[in-house]
Structures are given as structure tokens and as C-alpha cells.
mmCIF file of C-alpha atoms in Angstrom:
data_model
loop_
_atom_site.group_PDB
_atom_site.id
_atom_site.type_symbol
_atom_site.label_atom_id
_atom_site.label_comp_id
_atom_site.label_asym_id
_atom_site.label_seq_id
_atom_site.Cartn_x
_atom_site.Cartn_y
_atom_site.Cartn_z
ATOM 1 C CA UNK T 251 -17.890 42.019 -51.433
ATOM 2 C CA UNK T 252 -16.394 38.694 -53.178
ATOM 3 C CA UNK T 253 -19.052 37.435 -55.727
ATOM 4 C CA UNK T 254 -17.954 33.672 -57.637
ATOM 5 C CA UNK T 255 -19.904 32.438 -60.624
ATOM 6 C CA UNK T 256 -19.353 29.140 -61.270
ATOM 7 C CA UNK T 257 -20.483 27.153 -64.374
ATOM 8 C CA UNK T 258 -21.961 24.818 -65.669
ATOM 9 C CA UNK T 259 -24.951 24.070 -63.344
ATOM 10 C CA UNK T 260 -24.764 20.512 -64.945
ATOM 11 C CA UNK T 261 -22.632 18.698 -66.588
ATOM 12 C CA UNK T 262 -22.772 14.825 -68.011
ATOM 13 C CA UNK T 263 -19.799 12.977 -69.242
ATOM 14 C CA UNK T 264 -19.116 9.224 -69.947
ATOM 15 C CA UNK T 265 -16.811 7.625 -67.578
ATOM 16 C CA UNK T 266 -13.264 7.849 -68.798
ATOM 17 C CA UNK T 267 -13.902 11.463 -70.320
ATOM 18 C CA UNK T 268 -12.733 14.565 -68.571
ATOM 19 C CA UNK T 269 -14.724 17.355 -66.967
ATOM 20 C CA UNK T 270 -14.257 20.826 -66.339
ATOM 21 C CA UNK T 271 -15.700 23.093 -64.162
ATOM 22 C CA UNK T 272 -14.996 27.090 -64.042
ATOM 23 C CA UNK T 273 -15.623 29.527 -61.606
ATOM 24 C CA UNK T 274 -15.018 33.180 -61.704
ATOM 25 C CA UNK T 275 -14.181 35.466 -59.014
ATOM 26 C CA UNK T 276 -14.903 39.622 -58.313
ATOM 27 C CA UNK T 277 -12.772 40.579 -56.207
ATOM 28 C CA UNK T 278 -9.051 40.968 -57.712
ATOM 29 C CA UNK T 279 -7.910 40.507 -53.850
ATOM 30 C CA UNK T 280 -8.991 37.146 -53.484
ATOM 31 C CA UNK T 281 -6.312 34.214 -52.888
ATOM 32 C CA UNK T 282 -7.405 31.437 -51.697
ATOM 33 C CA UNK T 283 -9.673 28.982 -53.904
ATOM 34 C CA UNK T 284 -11.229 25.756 -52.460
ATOM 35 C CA UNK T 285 -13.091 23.205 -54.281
ATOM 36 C CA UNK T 286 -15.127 21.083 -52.350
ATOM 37 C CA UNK T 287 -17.396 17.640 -53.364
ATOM 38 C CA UNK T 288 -20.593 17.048 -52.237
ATOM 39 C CA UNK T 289 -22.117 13.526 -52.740
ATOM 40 C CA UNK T 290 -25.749 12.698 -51.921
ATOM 41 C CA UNK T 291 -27.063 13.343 -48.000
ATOM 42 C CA UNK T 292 -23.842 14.548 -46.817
ATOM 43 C CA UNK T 293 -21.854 17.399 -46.037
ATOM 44 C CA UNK T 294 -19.549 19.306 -48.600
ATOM 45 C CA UNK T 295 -15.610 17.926 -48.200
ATOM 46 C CA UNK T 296 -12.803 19.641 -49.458
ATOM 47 C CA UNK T 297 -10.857 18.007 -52.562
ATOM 48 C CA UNK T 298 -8.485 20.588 -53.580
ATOM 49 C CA UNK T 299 -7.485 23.896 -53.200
ATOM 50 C CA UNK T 300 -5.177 26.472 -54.604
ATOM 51 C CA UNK T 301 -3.187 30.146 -53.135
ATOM 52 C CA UNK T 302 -2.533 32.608 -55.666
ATOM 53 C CA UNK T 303 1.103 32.365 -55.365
ATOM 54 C CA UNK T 304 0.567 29.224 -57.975
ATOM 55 C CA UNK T 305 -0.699 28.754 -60.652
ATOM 56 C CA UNK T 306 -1.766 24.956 -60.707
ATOM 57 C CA UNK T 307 -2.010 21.882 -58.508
ATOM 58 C CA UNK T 308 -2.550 17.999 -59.073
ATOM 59 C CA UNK T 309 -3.511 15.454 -56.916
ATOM 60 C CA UNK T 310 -3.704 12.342 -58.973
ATOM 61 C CA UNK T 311 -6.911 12.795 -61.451
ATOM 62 C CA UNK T 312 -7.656 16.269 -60.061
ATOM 63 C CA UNK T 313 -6.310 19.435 -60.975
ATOM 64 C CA UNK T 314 -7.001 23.004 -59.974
ATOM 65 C CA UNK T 315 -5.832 26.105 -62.802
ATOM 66 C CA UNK T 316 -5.800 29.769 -61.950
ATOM 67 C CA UNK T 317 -5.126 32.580 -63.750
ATOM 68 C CA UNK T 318 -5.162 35.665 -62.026
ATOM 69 C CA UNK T 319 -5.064 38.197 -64.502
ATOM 70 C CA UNK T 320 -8.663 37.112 -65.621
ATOM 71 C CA UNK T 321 -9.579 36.401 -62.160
ATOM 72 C CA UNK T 322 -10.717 32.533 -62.979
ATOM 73 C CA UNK T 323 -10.106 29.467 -61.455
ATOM 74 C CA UNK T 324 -10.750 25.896 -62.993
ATOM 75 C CA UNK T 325 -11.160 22.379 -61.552
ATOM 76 C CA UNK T 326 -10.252 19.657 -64.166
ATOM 77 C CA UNK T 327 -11.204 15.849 -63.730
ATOM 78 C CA UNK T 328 -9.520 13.125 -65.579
ATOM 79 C CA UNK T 329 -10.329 10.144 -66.603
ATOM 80 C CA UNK T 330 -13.901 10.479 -64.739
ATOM 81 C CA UNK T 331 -15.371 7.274 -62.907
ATOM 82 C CA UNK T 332 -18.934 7.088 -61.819
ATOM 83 C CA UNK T 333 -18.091 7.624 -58.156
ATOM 84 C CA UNK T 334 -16.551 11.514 -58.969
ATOM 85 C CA UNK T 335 -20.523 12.047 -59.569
ATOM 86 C CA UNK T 336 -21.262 14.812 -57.306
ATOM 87 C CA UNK T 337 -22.139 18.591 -56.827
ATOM 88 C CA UNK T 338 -19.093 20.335 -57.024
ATOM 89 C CA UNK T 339 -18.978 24.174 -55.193
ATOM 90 C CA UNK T 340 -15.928 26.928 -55.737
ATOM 91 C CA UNK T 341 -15.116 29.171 -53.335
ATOM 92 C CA UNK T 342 -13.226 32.214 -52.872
ATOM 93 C CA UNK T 343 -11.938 34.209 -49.997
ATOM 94 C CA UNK T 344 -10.075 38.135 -49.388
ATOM 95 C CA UNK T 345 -6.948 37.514 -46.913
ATOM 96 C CA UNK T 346 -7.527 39.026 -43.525
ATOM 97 C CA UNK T 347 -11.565 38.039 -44.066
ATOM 98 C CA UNK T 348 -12.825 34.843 -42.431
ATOM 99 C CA UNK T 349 -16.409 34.734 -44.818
ATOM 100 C CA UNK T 350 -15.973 32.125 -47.355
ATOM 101 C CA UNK T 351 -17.978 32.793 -50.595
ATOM 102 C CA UNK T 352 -19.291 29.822 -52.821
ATOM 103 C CA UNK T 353 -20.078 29.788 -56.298
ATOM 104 C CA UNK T 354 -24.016 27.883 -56.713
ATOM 105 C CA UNK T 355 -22.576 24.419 -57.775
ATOM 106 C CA UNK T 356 -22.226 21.766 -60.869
ATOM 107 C CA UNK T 357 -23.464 18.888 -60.604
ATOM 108 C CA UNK T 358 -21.377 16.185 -62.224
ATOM 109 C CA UNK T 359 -23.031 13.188 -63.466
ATOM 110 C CA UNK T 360 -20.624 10.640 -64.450
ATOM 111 C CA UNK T 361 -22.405 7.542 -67.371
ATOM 112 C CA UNK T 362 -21.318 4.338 -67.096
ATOM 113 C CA UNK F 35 -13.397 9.710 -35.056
ATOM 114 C CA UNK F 36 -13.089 13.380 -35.850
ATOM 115 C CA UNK F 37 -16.140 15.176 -36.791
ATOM 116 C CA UNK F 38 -18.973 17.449 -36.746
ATOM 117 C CA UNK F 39 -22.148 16.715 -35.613
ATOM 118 C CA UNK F 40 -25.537 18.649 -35.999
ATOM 119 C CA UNK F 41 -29.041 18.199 -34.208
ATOM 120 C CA UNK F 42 -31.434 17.658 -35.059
ATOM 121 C CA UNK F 43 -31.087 16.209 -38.927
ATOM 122 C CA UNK F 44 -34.362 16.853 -40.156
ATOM 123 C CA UNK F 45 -37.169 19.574 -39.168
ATOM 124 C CA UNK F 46 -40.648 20.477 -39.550
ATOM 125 C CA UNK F 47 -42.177 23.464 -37.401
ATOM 126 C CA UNK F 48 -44.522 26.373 -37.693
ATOM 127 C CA UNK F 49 -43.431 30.439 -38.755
ATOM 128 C CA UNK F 50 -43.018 32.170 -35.580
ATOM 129 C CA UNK F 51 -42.160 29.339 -33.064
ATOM 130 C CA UNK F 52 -38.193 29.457 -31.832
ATOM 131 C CA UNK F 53 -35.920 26.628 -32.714
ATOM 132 C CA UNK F 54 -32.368 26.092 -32.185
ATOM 133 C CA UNK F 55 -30.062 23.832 -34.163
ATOM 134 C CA UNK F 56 -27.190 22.218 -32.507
ATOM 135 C CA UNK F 57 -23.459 22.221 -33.604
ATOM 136 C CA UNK F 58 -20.419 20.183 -32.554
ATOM 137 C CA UNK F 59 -17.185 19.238 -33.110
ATOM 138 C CA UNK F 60 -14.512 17.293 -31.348
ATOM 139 C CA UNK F 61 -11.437 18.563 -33.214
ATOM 140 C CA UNK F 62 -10.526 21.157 -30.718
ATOM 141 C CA UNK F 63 -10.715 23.753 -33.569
ATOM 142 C CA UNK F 64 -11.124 27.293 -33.283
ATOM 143 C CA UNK F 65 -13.489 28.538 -36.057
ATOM 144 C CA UNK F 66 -16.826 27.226 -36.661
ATOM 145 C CA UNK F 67 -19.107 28.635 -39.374
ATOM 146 C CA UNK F 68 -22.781 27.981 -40.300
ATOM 147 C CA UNK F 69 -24.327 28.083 -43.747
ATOM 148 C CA UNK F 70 -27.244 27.760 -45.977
ATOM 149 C CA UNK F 71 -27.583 25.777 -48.862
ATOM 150 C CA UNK F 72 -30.333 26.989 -51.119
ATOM 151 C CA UNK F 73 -31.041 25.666 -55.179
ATOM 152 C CA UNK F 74 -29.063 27.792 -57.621
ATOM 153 C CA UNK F 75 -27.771 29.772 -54.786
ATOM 154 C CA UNK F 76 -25.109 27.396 -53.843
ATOM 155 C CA UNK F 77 -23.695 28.107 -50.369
ATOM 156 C CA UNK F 78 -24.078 31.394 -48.641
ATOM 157 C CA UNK F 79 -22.970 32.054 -44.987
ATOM 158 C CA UNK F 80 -24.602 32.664 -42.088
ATOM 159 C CA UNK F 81 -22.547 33.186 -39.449
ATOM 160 C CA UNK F 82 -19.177 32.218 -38.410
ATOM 161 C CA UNK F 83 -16.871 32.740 -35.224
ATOM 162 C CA UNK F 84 -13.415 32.755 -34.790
ATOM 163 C CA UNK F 85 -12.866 31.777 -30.935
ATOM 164 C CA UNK F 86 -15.418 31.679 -27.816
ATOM 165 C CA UNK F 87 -17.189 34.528 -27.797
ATOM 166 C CA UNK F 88 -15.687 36.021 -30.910
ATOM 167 C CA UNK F 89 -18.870 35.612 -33.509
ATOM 168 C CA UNK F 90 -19.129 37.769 -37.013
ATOM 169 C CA UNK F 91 -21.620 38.276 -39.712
ATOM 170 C CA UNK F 92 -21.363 36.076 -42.915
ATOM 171 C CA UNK F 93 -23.507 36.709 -46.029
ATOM 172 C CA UNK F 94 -27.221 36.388 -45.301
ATOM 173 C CA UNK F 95 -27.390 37.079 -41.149
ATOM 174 C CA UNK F 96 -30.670 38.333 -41.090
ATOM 175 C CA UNK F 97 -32.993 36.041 -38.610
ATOM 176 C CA UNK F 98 -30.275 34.419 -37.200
ATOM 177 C CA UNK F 99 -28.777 34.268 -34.275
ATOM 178 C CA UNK F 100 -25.529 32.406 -32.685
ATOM 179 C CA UNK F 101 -23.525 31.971 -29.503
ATOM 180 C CA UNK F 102 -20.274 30.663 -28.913
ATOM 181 C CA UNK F 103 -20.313 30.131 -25.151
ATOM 182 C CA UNK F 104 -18.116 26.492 -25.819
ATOM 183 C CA UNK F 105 -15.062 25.972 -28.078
ATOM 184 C CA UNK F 106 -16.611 22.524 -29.289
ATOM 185 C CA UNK F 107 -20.733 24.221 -29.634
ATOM 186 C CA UNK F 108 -22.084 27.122 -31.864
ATOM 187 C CA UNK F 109 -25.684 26.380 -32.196
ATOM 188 C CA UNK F 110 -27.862 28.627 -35.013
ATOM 189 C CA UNK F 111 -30.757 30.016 -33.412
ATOM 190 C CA UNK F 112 -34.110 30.805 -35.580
ATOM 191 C CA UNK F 113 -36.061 33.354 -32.650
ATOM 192 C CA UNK F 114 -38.913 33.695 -35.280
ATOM 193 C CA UNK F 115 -39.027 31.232 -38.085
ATOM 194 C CA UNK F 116 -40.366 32.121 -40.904
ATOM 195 C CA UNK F 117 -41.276 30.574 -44.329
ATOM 196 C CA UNK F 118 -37.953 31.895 -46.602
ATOM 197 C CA UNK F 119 -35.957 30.026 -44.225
ATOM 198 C CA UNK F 120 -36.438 27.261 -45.388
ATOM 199 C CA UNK F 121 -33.272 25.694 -46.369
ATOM 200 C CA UNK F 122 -30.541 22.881 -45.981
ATOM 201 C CA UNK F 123 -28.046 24.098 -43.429
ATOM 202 C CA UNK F 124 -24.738 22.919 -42.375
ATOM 203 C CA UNK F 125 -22.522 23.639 -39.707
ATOM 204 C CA UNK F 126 -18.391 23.803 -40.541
ATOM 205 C CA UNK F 127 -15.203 23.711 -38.748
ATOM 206 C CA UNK F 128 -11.799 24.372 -39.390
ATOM 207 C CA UNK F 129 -8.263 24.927 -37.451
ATOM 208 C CA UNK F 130 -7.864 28.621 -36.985
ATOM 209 C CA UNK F 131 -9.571 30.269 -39.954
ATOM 210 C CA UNK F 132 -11.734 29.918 -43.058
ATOM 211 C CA UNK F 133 -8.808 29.914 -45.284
ATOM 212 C CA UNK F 134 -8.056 26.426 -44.667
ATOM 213 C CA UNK F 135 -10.047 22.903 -44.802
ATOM 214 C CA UNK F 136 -13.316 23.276 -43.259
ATOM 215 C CA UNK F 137 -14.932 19.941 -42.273
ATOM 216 C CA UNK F 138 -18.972 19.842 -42.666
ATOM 217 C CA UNK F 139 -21.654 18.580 -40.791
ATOM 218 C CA UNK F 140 -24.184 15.974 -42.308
ATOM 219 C CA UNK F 141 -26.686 19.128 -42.842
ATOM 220 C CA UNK F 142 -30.044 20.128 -41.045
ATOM 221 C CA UNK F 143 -33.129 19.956 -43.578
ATOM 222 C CA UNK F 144 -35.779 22.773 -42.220
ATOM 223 C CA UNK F 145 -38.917 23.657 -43.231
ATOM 224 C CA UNK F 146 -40.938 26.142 -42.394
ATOM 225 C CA UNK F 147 -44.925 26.046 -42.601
#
């Protein structure tokens, strides 16, 4: 089955910087990449996601990259504020499966 | 206001003693989806369904058990608790399929003794 590694576990930046998370993916089949944002006591929600049929997508400071060929996909935060500090989870799914696979998380801390 | 709701919140009980944990959502959607959420392990599925009475095996199954009896219910049953399950779980919901935006619960912390 799909397996996602997704790194780093943590990463720290000072507001205003940019962060970058990276997940990788198993399963060359895979083609459809969520990112979802999970702030303190509450459930994950979904920020961003990307189909294979492109290769990026922005919405305002957030972008998602993938590149097929080395089966990778990248979230990319700009200009980072303290309230994008969060655990951030990948995912990756197989068309005509309904499981969802997550990668194990980064938590973002954003400095003041 | 459109969401998903889980009962109860928080949990303490004893290995071997049956516990169910409620899910529910008033977006008329079709697939619902439970999952674990374990340190370093990220989140693994459980279960998911994609209709009433249409349920499927997700990633880590074993010791759970679900029913799908209501479009808006799909409640995670534990028949024999035991320690390893332990976990934060949360119950999803999207539209048709897991392919597009699932909307979480608020999460169920259990433990196990």
C-alpha cells in the first residue's frame, strides 16, 4: 500500500521567514495530495491540496509543489506569522481507493 | 453551522470493558471515516464507509468495530479495550469520497488502564 514520509518533525522559523515542509510518497499511482493544519485541541482542516495533473498551486501565502517523477510533494509558507503555528500532516491517496494515508506531521512553530 | 461532532471528548476506562464513541455530522455527506492519531505516527485510518451500510477497512482495523445504520452516525466501537489503544481519535466527513475535503471532528482523547 501507499506509504508518505513527511519531514521535518519540527521546524522553527521567525515570523516573516518562509517554511517548507516535504513529504514523499510510495506509490507512483497516487494523485491526489492534501495538506491539512492542525492547531491546538482541534481537529485537522484542510488548507490546500493538489491532483497530479498540476504541478503547483497558490492560495495567497501558501503553495503546494509536486513533482511526480520523484514522487514528492512540498508545502511552502511565505512570509510566516505566528498564527500559521501548527502541526502540519500530508496525505496521499491511489484513485479508485477511498483510504487516505498521512505522513506523521511537522510541527511549525512560528517566533515572534 | 456545518459540522462534525464526536461523544464523548475525553475518556478514561478499564482494558476489557466495551465503549462506543459517537460520530455525527449534519452535512448530508456520504463518506465518513474514523482515525487515530498516535505521536510520530501521524494519522492512520481506522475505518471508513462510503454510504449506509457500505463500511471498509482503513489502515490499522484491528479491535475496531463500526456501523453505518444512519447517513449522519458512524460510531467506532472498542468491544474489548485494551491498553495500545490508547490514542487521540477523530471522526471525518466528506461529500462523496476521500479524495476531496474531509471536515474533522474536535477528537476523542482515550485511555486505556
Amino acid at each position: 500500500g501507499e506509504n508518505v514520509e513527511q519531514h521535518p518533525s519540527t521546524l522553527s522559523v521567525q515570523e516573516g521567514d518562509s517554511a517548507v515542509i516535504k513529504c514523499t510518497y510510495s506509490d507512483s499511482a497516487s494523485n491526489y495530495f492534501p495538506w491539512y493544519k492542525q492547531e491546538l485541541g482541534k481537529g485537522p482542516q484542510l488548507i490546500i491540496d493538489i491532483r497530479s495533473n498540476v504541478g503547483e498551486k497558490k492560495d495567497q501565502r501558501i503553495a503546494v509543489t509536486l513533482n511526480k517523477t520523484a514522487k514528492h510533494f512540498s508545502l511552502h509558507i511565505t512570509e510566516t506569522q505566528p498564527e500559521d503555528s501548527a502541526v502540519y500532516f500530508c496525505a496521499a491517496s491511489i484513485p479508485g481507493n477511498n483510504d487516505m494515508r498521512f505522513g506523521a506531521g511537522t510541527r511549525l512553530t512560528v517566533k515572534p | 453551522e456545518a459540522q462534525v461532532t464526536q461523544n464523548p471528548r475525553y475518556l478514561i476506562t478499564v482494558t476489557g470493558k466495551k465503549l462506543t464513541v459517537t460520530c455525527s455530522q449534519n452535512m448530508n455527506h456520504e463518506y465518513m471515516s474514523w482515525y487515530r492519531q498516535d505521536p510520530g505516527l501521524g494519522l492512520r485510518q481506522i475505518y471508513y464507509s462510503m454510504n449506509v451500510e457500505v463500511t471498509d477497512k482503513g489502515d490499522v482495523p484491528e479491535g475496531y468495530k463500526v456501523s453505518r445504520k444512519e447517513k449522519r452516525n458512524f460510531p467506532l466501537i472498542l468491544e474489548s479495550p485494551s491498553p495500545n489503544q490508547t490514542s487521540l481519535y477523530f471522526c471525518a466527513s466528506s461529500l462523496t469520497t476521500a479524495r476531496e475535503t474531509q471536515y474533522f471532528g474536535p477528537g476523542t482523547r482515550l485511555l486505556v488502564l
